[in-house]
Structures are given as structure tokens and as C-alpha cells.
Short mmCIF file of C-alpha atoms in Angstrom, two decimals:
data_model
loop_
_atom_site.label_atom_id
_atom_site.label_comp_id
_atom_site.label_asym_id
_atom_site.label_seq_id
_atom_site.Cartn_x
_atom_site.Cartn_y
_atom_site.Cartn_z
CA UNK A 1 -0.02 0.17 0.13
CA UNK A 2 1.49 3.42 -0.43
CA UNK A 3 1.14 6.49 1.46
CA UNK A 4 -0.52 9.51 1.51
CA UNK A 5 1.52 12.69 0.53
CA UNK A 6 3.51 14.06 3.47
CA UNK A 7 3.10 17.76 4.24
CA UNK A 8 5.16 20.55 5.75
CA UNK A 9 6.37 23.83 7.13
CA UNK A 10 10.10 25.17 6.03
CA UNK A 11 9.64 28.27 7.06
CA UNK A 12 6.88 29.91 4.79
CA UNK A 13 6.95 27.09 1.59
CA UNK A 14 4.84 23.98 1.85
CA UNK A 15 7.75 21.46 1.21
CA UNK A 16 5.70 17.44 -0.05
CA UNK A 17 7.08 13.92 -0.19
CA UNK A 18 5.29 11.57 -2.75
CA UNK A 19 5.90 8.00 -2.28
CA UNK A 20 6.36 7.27 -6.01
CA UNK A 21 5.97 3.07 -5.32
CA UNK A 22 7.66 0.54 -3.32
CA UNK A 23 10.54 -1.49 -4.36
CA UNK A 24 10.19 -5.12 -2.94
CA UNK A 25 14.08 -5.82 -2.91
CA UNK A 26 16.83 -7.49 -1.23
CA UNK A 27 19.15 -4.13 0.01
CA UNK A 28 21.58 -6.44 1.51
CA UNK A 29 22.91 -8.54 -1.89
CA UNK A 30 22.87 -5.01 -2.87
CA UNK A 31 25.36 -3.24 -0.65
CA UNK A 32 29.23 -3.73 -1.19
CA UNK A 33 31.84 -3.34 0.94
CA UNK A 34 35.38 -2.76 -1.27
CA UNK A 35 34.55 -5.70 -3.35
CA UNK A 36 31.85 -5.74 -6.15
CA UNK A 37 30.99 -9.69 -4.20
CA UNK A 38 28.22 -9.57 -2.86
CA UNK A 39 28.74 -10.53 1.29
CA UNK A 40 24.96 -9.82 2.31
CA UNK A 41 25.93 -12.17 5.94
CA UNK A 42 27.19 -9.01 6.49
CA UNK A 43 24.03 -6.55 6.63
CA UNK A 44 21.62 -7.77 8.70
CA UNK A 45 20.03 -4.67 9.16
CA UNK A 46 19.61 -3.75 5.88
CA UNK A 47 16.02 -3.50 4.66
CA UNK A 48 13.80 -5.22 2.42
CA UNK A 49 12.03 -3.31 -0.06
CA UNK A 50 13.65 0.30 -1.13
CA UNK A 51 10.88 3.61 -1.36
CA UNK A 52 10.93 5.86 -3.86
CA UNK A 53 10.26 9.20 -3.40
CA UNK A 54 9.47 12.46 -5.92
CA UNK A 55 9.08 15.96 -3.85
CA UNK A 56 7.14 18.68 -3.93
CA UNK A 57 8.64 22.50 -3.19
CA UNK A 58 5.75 25.46 -3.94
CA UNK A 59 6.75 28.98 -3.76
CA UNK A 60 4.04 31.26 -4.32
CA UNK A 61 3.56 30.55 -8.19
CA UNK A 62 6.34 28.24 -9.19
CA UNK A 63 5.83 24.50 -8.49
CA UNK A 64 8.51 23.20 -8.03
CA UNK A 65 9.92 18.88 -8.06
CA UNK A 66 12.43 17.41 -7.56
CA UNK A 67 12.95 13.98 -9.73
CA UNK A 68 9.41 12.46 -10.66
CA UNK A 69 8.78 8.98 -9.86
CA UNK A 70 10.10 5.75 -12.38
CA UNK A 71 5.74 6.36 -14.15
CA UNK A 72 5.04 3.10 -15.70
CA UNK A 73 8.88 1.98 -16.53
CA UNK A 74 8.97 -0.38 -12.27
CA UNK A 75 5.08 -1.47 -13.22
CA UNK A 76 1.59 -0.76 -12.28
CA UNK A 77 2.43 0.14 -8.24
CA UNK A 78 4.43 2.28 -9.37
CA UNK A 79 3.95 6.54 -10.58
CA UNK A 80 1.42 7.17 -8.16
CA UNK A 81 3.02 11.31 -7.75
CA UNK A 82 1.46 12.42 -10.90
CA UNK A 83 -2.09 11.16 -9.23
CA UNK A 84 -1.24 12.84 -5.77
CA UNK A 85 -0.66 15.97 -6.73
CA UNK A 86 -4.39 16.56 -6.62
CA UNK A 87 -4.74 15.84 -3.17
CA UNK A 88 -2.98 18.97 -2.73
CA UNK A 89 -5.48 21.20 -4.98
CA UNK A 90 -3.38 21.38 -8.45
CA UNK A 91 -2.68 18.95 -11.30
CA UNK A 92 0.52 17.95 -13.22
CA UNK A 93 0.16 21.18 -15.52
CA UNK A 94 0.70 23.35 -12.37
CA UNK A 95 3.95 22.03 -12.40
CA UNK A 96 6.64 24.77 -13.39
CA UNK A 97 9.78 23.68 -12.68
CA UNK A 98 11.46 19.48 -12.53
CA UNK A 99 14.44 19.45 -11.14
CA UNK A 100 16.32 16.29 -11.45
CA UNK A 101 19.10 15.08 -8.99
CA UNK A 102 20.20 12.66 -11.29
CA UNK A 103 19.44 10.28 -14.48
CA UNK A 104 17.93 7.06 -13.31
CA UNK A 105 14.53 5.62 -14.00
CA UNK A 106 13.05 5.21 -11.16
CA UNK A 107 13.39 9.11 -10.88
CA UNK A 108 12.93 10.03 -14.39
CA UNK A 109 10.30 7.77 -15.55
CA UNK A 110 7.51 9.92 -14.04
CA UNK A 111 8.42 12.25 -16.88
CA UNK A 112 6.18 11.04 -19.96
CA UNK A 113 2.95 9.48 -19.94
CA UNK A 114 2.58 7.24 -23.57
CA UNK A 115 6.09 8.98 -24.37
CA UNK A 116 5.02 12.31 -23.85
CA UNK A 117 5.17 14.95 -21.14
CA UNK A 118 3.75 14.01 -18.27
CA UNK A 119 4.21 17.65 -17.09
CA UNK A 120 2.88 19.67 -19.89
CA UNK A 121 4.33 22.99 -18.56
CA UNK A 122 7.36 22.83 -16.98
CA UNK A 123 10.71 23.23 -17.64
CA UNK A 124 13.62 20.42 -16.86
CA UNK A 125 16.97 21.18 -14.77
CA UNK A 126 19.55 18.83 -15.84
CA UNK A 127 23.54 19.31 -14.17
CA UNK A 128 25.62 19.73 -16.89
CA UNK A 129 28.22 16.14 -16.56
CA UNK A 130 24.37 14.29 -15.43
CA UNK A 131 23.54 15.29 -19.11
CA UNK A 132 26.66 14.91 -20.89
CA UNK A 133 26.97 11.90 -19.26
CA UNK A 134 23.90 10.11 -20.14
CA UNK A 135 22.29 12.63 -23.67
CA UNK A 136 25.30 13.26 -25.41
CA UNK A 137 26.83 10.60 -27.71
CA UNK A 138 30.45 10.27 -26.24
CA UNK A 139 29.82 7.36 -24.40
CA UNK A 140 27.52 5.14 -25.55
CA UNK A 141 29.85 4.93 -28.84
CA UNK A 142 33.12 4.56 -26.62
CA UNK A 143 34.89 1.37 -26.78
CA UNK A 144 33.62 -1.25 -23.77
CA UNK A 145 29.84 0.46 -23.03
CA UNK A 146 27.99 -2.72 -22.08
CA UNK A 147 24.44 -3.84 -23.15
CA UNK A 148 23.03 -2.61 -19.33
CA UNK A 149 24.73 0.59 -19.81
CA UNK A 150 22.96 1.50 -23.85
CA UNK A 151 20.09 0.30 -22.30
CA UNK A 152 19.87 3.05 -19.32
CA UNK A 153 21.42 6.02 -22.12
CA UNK A 154 17.99 4.72 -24.13
CA UNK A 155 16.01 5.12 -21.11
CA UNK A 156 17.24 8.23 -20.83
CA UNK A 157 16.78 10.02 -24.06
CA UNK A 158 13.32 8.31 -24.18
CA UNK A 159 12.13 10.01 -20.60
CA UNK A 160 14.66 13.45 -22.22
CA UNK A 161 14.31 14.03 -25.34
CA UNK A 162 10.34 14.53 -24.69
CA UNK A 163 10.97 17.69 -23.25
CA UNK A 164 14.35 18.81 -24.84
CA UNK A 165 12.37 18.72 -28.14
CA UNK A 166 10.06 21.45 -26.91
CA UNK A 167 12.53 23.01 -25.90
CA UNK A 168 12.10 22.85 -22.32
CA UNK A 169 15.29 22.14 -20.84
CA UNK A 170 17.81 23.64 -18.59
CA UNK A 171 21.53 22.85 -17.93
CA UNK A 172 22.96 24.60 -14.84
CA UNK A 173 26.45 24.34 -13.24
CA UNK A 174 27.33 21.22 -11.36
CA UNK A 175 28.13 23.36 -8.19
CA UNK A 176 26.22 26.38 -8.51
CA UNK A 177 22.83 28.02 -8.84
CA UNK A 178 19.91 26.16 -10.28
CA UNK A 179 17.29 28.65 -9.42
CA UNK A 180 16.97 31.30 -7.13
CA UNK A 181 16.43 29.90 -4.14
CA UNK A 182 17.74 26.23 -5.15
CA UNK A 183 21.50 25.78 -5.85
CA UNK A 184 23.80 22.40 -6.52
CA UNK A 185 26.44 20.17 -5.83
CA UNK A 186 28.48 17.54 -7.26
CA UNK A 187 28.46 14.13 -4.95
CA UNK A 188 29.31 11.96 -8.14
CA UNK A 189 29.57 8.49 -8.20
CA UNK A 190 25.86 6.78 -7.97
CA UNK A 191 25.90 8.60 -11.33
CA UNK A 192 28.47 10.87 -13.31
CA UNK A 193 26.86 14.39 -12.19
CA UNK A 194 25.15 13.36 -9.83
CA UNK A 195 24.04 16.43 -7.53
CA UNK A 196 22.66 17.17 -3.97
CA UNK A 197 19.69 20.50 -4.13
CA UNK A 198 19.61 23.02 -2.00
CA UNK A 199 16.63 24.66 -0.63
CA UNK A 200 17.04 28.26 1.44
CA UNK A 201 13.57 29.80 2.69
CA UNK A 202 15.01 32.13 5.19
CA UNK A 203 17.20 30.97 8.09
CA UNK A 204 16.24 27.53 7.14
CA UNK A 205 17.00 24.55 4.94
CA UNK A 206 16.61 21.67 2.80
CA UNK A 207 19.09 19.34 1.43
CA UNK A 208 17.52 16.73 -1.30
CA UNK A 209 20.33 14.41 -1.91
CA UNK A 210 18.64 11.55 -4.35
CA UNK A 211 20.20 8.45 -3.70
CA UNK A 212 23.24 9.50 -1.75
CA UNK A 213 21.76 6.83 0.63
CA UNK A 214 19.85 3.53 0.37
CA UNK A 215 18.23 2.56 3.51
CA UNK A 216 18.16 3.84 7.18
CA UNK A 217 20.81 2.42 9.12
CA UNK A 218 23.84 0.50 7.26
CA UNK A 219 25.31 3.50 5.17
CA UNK A 220 24.64 5.63 8.24
CA UNK A 221 26.90 3.11 10.11
CA UNK A 222 29.52 2.88 7.80
CA UNK A 223 29.01 5.04 4.54
CA UNK A 224 32.13 3.20 2.65
CA UNK A 225 29.06 0.41 2.85
CA UNK A 226 28.38 1.40 -1.74
CA UNK A 227 25.43 0.11 -3.62
CA UNK A 228 25.74 -2.30 -6.85
CA UNK A 229 23.91 0.74 -8.75
CA UNK A 230 26.38 2.56 -8.15
CA UNK A 231 28.26 4.44 -11.35
CA UNK A 232 31.61 4.67 -9.50
CA UNK A 233 31.96 2.92 -6.27
CA UNK A 234 34.55 4.42 -4.53
CA UNK A 235 33.16 8.26 -5.26
CA UNK A 236 30.06 7.54 -4.51
CA UNK A 237 31.22 6.06 -0.69
CA UNK A 238 33.03 9.27 -0.68
CA UNK A 239 30.29 11.68 -1.59
CA UNK A 240 27.80 9.67 0.86
CA UNK A 241 30.43 10.41 3.52
CA UNK A 242 31.45 14.14 2.70
CA UNK A 243 27.33 14.91 2.77
CA UNK A 244 27.04 13.16 5.74
CA UNK A 245 29.88 15.35 7.61
CA UNK A 246 28.08 18.45 5.57
CA UNK A 247 24.33 17.87 6.96
CA UNK A 248 25.53 16.58 10.22
CA UNK A 249 27.59 19.55 11.28
CA UNK A 250 24.84 21.81 9.72
CA UNK A 251 21.84 20.27 11.48
CA UNK A 252 19.80 20.86 8.31
CA UNK A 253 17.11 18.62 7.13
CA UNK A 254 17.74 16.41 3.90
CA UNK A 255 15.72 14.26 2.18
CA UNK A 256 16.75 11.49 0.13
CA UNK A 257 14.63 9.01 -1.90
CA UNK A 258 15.46 5.96 -0.84
CA UNK A 259 15.16 6.37 2.93
CA UNK A 260 11.72 5.33 4.50
CA UNK A 261 8.81 7.49 3.84
CA UNK A 262 8.50 10.33 3.83
CA UNK A 263 12.30 10.27 3.28
CA UNK A 264 12.74 13.57 5.62
CA UNK A 265 15.06 13.57 8.73
CA UNK A 266 18.43 14.98 10.44
CA UNK A 267 21.67 13.52 10.04
CA UNK A 268 23.24 12.83 14.18
CA UNK A 269 27.03 12.23 14.08
CA UNK A 270 27.88 9.61 17.24
CA UNK A 271 31.30 8.98 18.48
CA UNK A 272 32.54 6.46 15.45
CA UNK A 273 29.39 6.97 13.82
CA UNK A 274 26.49 8.43 12.44
CA UNK A 275 22.35 8.09 13.18
CA UNK A 276 19.60 8.69 10.55
CA UNK A 277 16.88 10.78 13.06
CA UNK A 278 13.19 10.34 10.79
CA UNK A 279 11.04 13.74 10.28
CA UNK A 280 8.43 14.41 12.92
CA UNK A 281 6.13 17.04 12.69
CA UNK A 282 8.08 20.38 14.60
CA UNK A 283 10.73 18.69 15.21
#
């Protein structure tokens, strides 16, 4: 059963988390620790499912989504985000902007419906490195590009080209301003151009960390633990360590795509590791 949208206020801004769907997957078999070989016995408290979360930020007449869920790409139990917009009193055509943390199908599949843009008035914002990797020709034709990578590139084009052909794709610098109130920081590893997106509302901040973490225990305890989906395992672990360090030091709220719904909380530092503290209204 998919959870209803979860809304809260950050300063004067309403932010909503959507559970687009849930992937039933033994995550212990997907974690990696210094090797490509699975060692599930090391991760007894790994989750047995991964939530797919997307987020909406409402600022005046602007309605900005962070990622778009998986749409129909992961089957009929996914793609809930678009329908949930009605609960908030808006529709897909009311979305003005969509910022992508990276181009993976569980973040971009919801962009399209029957091959056409699901969000008919939205501008799509993508980091330069991520766009160049997935949408440029170089990687597809590079020596050693396997069928899996080529399939991912084809899916990227299927979801993004629907917007680019209508001149509704805007690229942003990996470390810089995306649009007013939103900035990007490169956290490469999960994908070559994976970014976190920071939203500042006065004295309050939230960082949408994308796929910097999968699950609410194992990788907080040991940020060196990667996941098989990471394009560059070593860089992904470094990016996670830096993201956790910053979140713990600054105390800002994080929003993550694959933490238990609503995917919101804080990174707390313990003596020799980190801990995830789930967000509660009023916290």
C-alpha cells in the first residue's frame, strides 16, 4: 500500500513528499563493501524494500518538483506521484519546474506518459555533467559500453527527449545556482553527474540528496558501504561521507529518494559513526 502525500512547512514554504512506489528487494544482497561480490551476511539490518520518493516545493506561483518518480517503468504499483498532486489541489500542468538529482529511471520515468511530457508546462533542469554523460553521444559509442549501459542511455533519451524537443530543458552548473533559492552541489559516484539540491527558505534549509543513501541504517553506520547501482563505487562512498559530514555539521534537514517514506530527517553524529533521525512535524 502506498502512503498518502506528506506535507510540512519550512519557513513559509510548503514542501510535500510523495511515495511514488516501493521496490521489494533484498538490499543486503545489493550492498558492497570494497568488493563487487555480495556479502549479505554483513548487513543483517538491511531493509527488504526501497521506497521511491519524490518531492514538491511550492513558492508562490512556482511549483517545483525534485525528481519525478518512476512512472510506468517499474510496473503498475509505481507512478503514484502524478495522481497524488490532486490531493494538494493541483495538477500535472501546474508544475512549473522539475529539478533532477540524476538521470535514473526511478527518477525520470514519471516525466512521460505514453511517450509525451506528463508535465506539460514544466521546464526540466539537469546538471551539465549528468546531461553530457547520459544524453551525449560519446558514452554510447565508447569502447566497452555494454548492453546494460546502452539500455540505460536509451531510457534516458526516452524520458528526457520529450522535453528537449520542446525546448524545455535547462542545464545548470554542477556546483552553482539552479534557480532562485535552489543550488546544486556535485556528489558524483552513484552517477557521474549526481547532485544534491539545496533549497534555502530564509534561515531554514533542506537538501535533497537524491541517491546518496539507500536505507536508514547500514550506510549511516558505515558510509563506505556502496550499492551495486553505483556507477563509481569509490566516488560514491566519498560523496556519501562528505554529504553526511555536511548535514551533521550544519544540522539541516535532508530529503532522500530511498529512505523510508517520507524520506525526511537529520544526520546525527555519534562517536564513531552517523545515525539517521527521522523527521517529525515540529522537530
